[in-house]
């Protein structure tokens, strides 16, 4: 399986990248299958992302990153919180990606910030963005405030979100043509009686 991690952290070292790495490690550790992890650092692509908006063509590094995201079996996306939302760099990257690239793809959303008060960014900004892109967003989103590092709760949220992403990555597969035909055949063979609506109303009136 191929897991791609998109980190929008700007500093080095970055709490955003730290959270991304922990989520990736937890996800890879949840399955016996071989997991190939690739990290996309958006700060290294900032100039090419800006150029893509002005000339319509991705640079070499940006094109490779877009291809990695498109071909991934699952995504982990992590952004720092700026002005109560995702960062501009984070949004710009997903603005230049093909609108259909994430359709049906499992995505784990996460964010970091200086205060726990920004945790709702996951629900009012990130989840709607990836729902719009028709991705399959895992139920558990992970937010890490400054005080969460080393405290109780964060490791458990990371493990729970990783388990959900792993389940989607290993369990979401399109049925084969044979499976679809068998399901349709079973539906045709199932016996049931259709009672006309007028008869149902008459039966109710007689009570």
XYZ file of C-alpha atoms in Angstrom:
207
model
C 0.000 0.000 0.000
C 1.113 3.524 -0.650
C 0.536 6.137 2.044
C 1.261 9.787 1.211
C 1.631 12.398 3.936
C 1.090 16.074 3.101
C 2.636 18.414 5.674
C 2.153 22.175 5.498
C 4.512 23.056 8.341
C 6.779 26.026 7.682
C 9.439 25.827 10.387
C 12.240 23.328 10.973
C 11.668 21.460 13.203
C 7.896 21.616 12.840
C 5.165 20.376 15.181
C 3.051 19.883 12.052
C 5.632 17.509 10.596
C 6.003 15.787 13.960
C 2.278 15.072 14.103
C 2.332 13.922 10.470
C 5.166 11.485 11.188
C 3.423 10.054 14.248
C 0.204 9.528 12.321
C 2.091 7.848 9.478
C 3.989 5.541 11.847
C 0.787 4.572 13.651
C -0.974 3.852 10.360
C 1.866 1.764 8.956
C 2.057 -0.176 12.209
C -1.594 -1.143 12.018
C -1.249 -3.578 9.113
C 0.930 -6.543 8.293
C 1.036 -5.438 4.668
C 4.033 -3.495 3.417
C 3.296 0.233 3.541
C 5.317 2.661 1.428
C 5.261 6.085 3.076
C 6.050 9.249 1.116
C 6.083 12.714 2.699
C 5.241 15.837 0.694
C 6.627 18.976 2.370
C 4.631 21.893 0.997
C 7.136 24.540 2.133
C 9.548 23.113 -0.460
C 6.899 23.568 -3.169
C 5.697 27.086 -2.338
C 7.337 28.796 -5.333
C 6.191 26.147 -7.813
C 2.647 26.282 -6.434
C 2.591 30.073 -6.970
C 3.965 29.685 -10.496
C 1.320 27.084 -11.274
C -1.371 29.656 -10.560
C 0.170 32.167 -12.964
C 1.241 29.931 -15.842
C -1.018 26.907 -15.435
C 1.802 24.357 -15.420
C 3.340 22.535 -12.428
C 7.096 22.484 -11.987
C 8.987 19.206 -11.761
C 8.762 18.865 -7.964
C 5.135 19.946 -7.824
C 4.176 17.560 -10.618
C 5.807 14.686 -8.708
C 3.937 15.653 -5.534
C 0.606 15.860 -7.346
C 1.217 12.452 -8.921
C 2.070 10.965 -5.526
C -1.147 12.263 -3.976
C -3.225 11.104 -6.930
C -1.772 7.582 -6.902
C -1.835 7.104 -3.116
C -3.980 4.442 -1.471
C -4.474 6.781 1.475
C -3.584 10.302 2.574
C -2.641 11.995 5.822
C -2.907 15.775 5.574
C -1.677 18.077 8.338
C -1.746 21.873 8.452
C -0.870 24.518 11.019
C -3.732 26.821 11.969
C -3.484 30.345 10.562
C -6.270 32.879 11.239
C -8.589 30.149 12.547
C -8.300 28.054 9.372
C -5.870 25.980 7.323
C -2.809 27.763 5.988
C -2.847 29.467 2.604
C -0.075 27.178 1.380
C -2.099 24.116 2.345
C -5.202 25.374 0.527
C -3.183 26.442 -2.525
C -1.770 22.953 -2.966
C -5.219 21.388 -3.018
C -6.435 24.167 -5.320
C -3.977 23.140 -8.043
C -4.689 19.415 -7.795
C -7.164 17.865 -10.239
C -10.692 18.159 -8.742
C -11.320 14.432 -9.302
C -7.960 13.208 -7.957
C -9.209 12.559 -4.418
C -12.614 11.078 -5.229
C -13.112 8.002 -3.061
C -9.639 8.253 -1.517
C -9.290 7.669 2.259
C -7.996 10.803 4.001
C -7.004 11.448 7.612
C -7.161 15.154 8.484
C -5.078 16.749 11.229
C -3.909 20.163 12.394
C -1.625 21.843 14.906
C -1.982 25.130 16.736
C -0.928 27.119 19.742
C -4.284 26.872 21.477
C -6.927 24.197 21.927
C -9.513 26.837 21.015
C -8.666 26.316 17.336
C -9.497 22.602 17.332
C -12.789 23.160 15.507
C -10.780 24.069 12.402
C -10.894 20.355 11.642
C -14.681 20.376 11.363
C -15.424 23.818 9.943
C -12.550 24.003 7.443
C -10.703 20.761 6.689
C -13.559 18.277 6.666
C -15.740 20.406 4.327
C -12.765 20.908 1.971
C -12.142 17.193 1.542
C -15.832 16.388 1.436
C -16.086 18.830 -1.472
C -13.220 16.948 -3.160
C -15.243 13.737 -2.590
C -12.584 12.106 -0.459
C -13.540 9.584 2.234
C -12.548 11.371 5.443
C -11.990 9.175 8.501
C -14.305 9.913 11.444
C -11.521 10.787 13.891
C -9.611 13.978 13.136
C -6.531 14.859 15.182
C -5.717 18.301 16.551
C -2.575 18.931 18.594
C -2.244 22.153 20.585
C 1.039 23.118 22.190
C -0.049 21.707 25.550
C -1.060 18.347 24.018
C 2.503 17.211 23.370
C 3.490 14.819 26.128
C 0.014 14.950 27.670
C -2.620 12.231 27.886
C -5.103 11.926 25.060
C -3.050 12.734 21.956
C -1.472 9.254 21.540
C -4.916 7.662 21.868
C -6.417 9.978 19.222
C -3.506 9.253 16.900
C -3.967 5.491 17.272
C -7.728 5.679 16.795
C -7.448 7.810 13.657
C -4.688 5.563 12.280
C -6.828 2.479 12.825
C -9.707 4.078 10.931
C -7.481 5.075 8.033
C -5.930 1.607 7.842
C -9.387 0.026 7.763
C -10.409 2.231 4.864
C -7.159 1.670 2.972
C -7.397 -2.109 3.274
C -11.168 -2.476 3.040
C -12.361 0.014 0.455
C -12.179 -1.776 -2.865
C -14.512 -1.615 -5.814
C -16.439 -4.874 -6.421
C -15.371 -6.866 -9.445
C -17.671 -7.383 -12.421
C -18.315 -10.953 -11.247
C -19.254 -9.768 -7.755
C -21.610 -7.166 -9.204
C -23.275 -9.781 -11.450
C -23.689 -12.207 -8.547
C -25.237 -9.508 -6.391
C -27.662 -8.535 -9.162
C -28.588 -12.192 -9.722
C -29.317 -12.694 -6.024
C -31.499 -9.600 -6.023
C -33.481 -10.898 -8.990
C -33.985 -14.287 -7.343
C -35.153 -12.879 -4.023
C -38.861 -13.434 -3.550
C -41.018 -10.733 -2.077
C -44.571 -9.559 -2.488
C -45.336 -6.024 -3.592
C -48.552 -4.732 -2.042
C -50.130 -1.919 -4.074
C -50.316 1.353 -2.183
C -54.099 1.542 -2.638
C -54.470 -1.857 -0.951
C -52.293 -0.701 1.945
C -54.507 2.359 2.430
C -57.640 0.247 2.268
C -56.248 -2.077 4.927
C -55.510 0.880 7.192
C -59.006 2.317 6.691
C -60.589 -1.003 7.636
C -58.918 -1.024 11.055
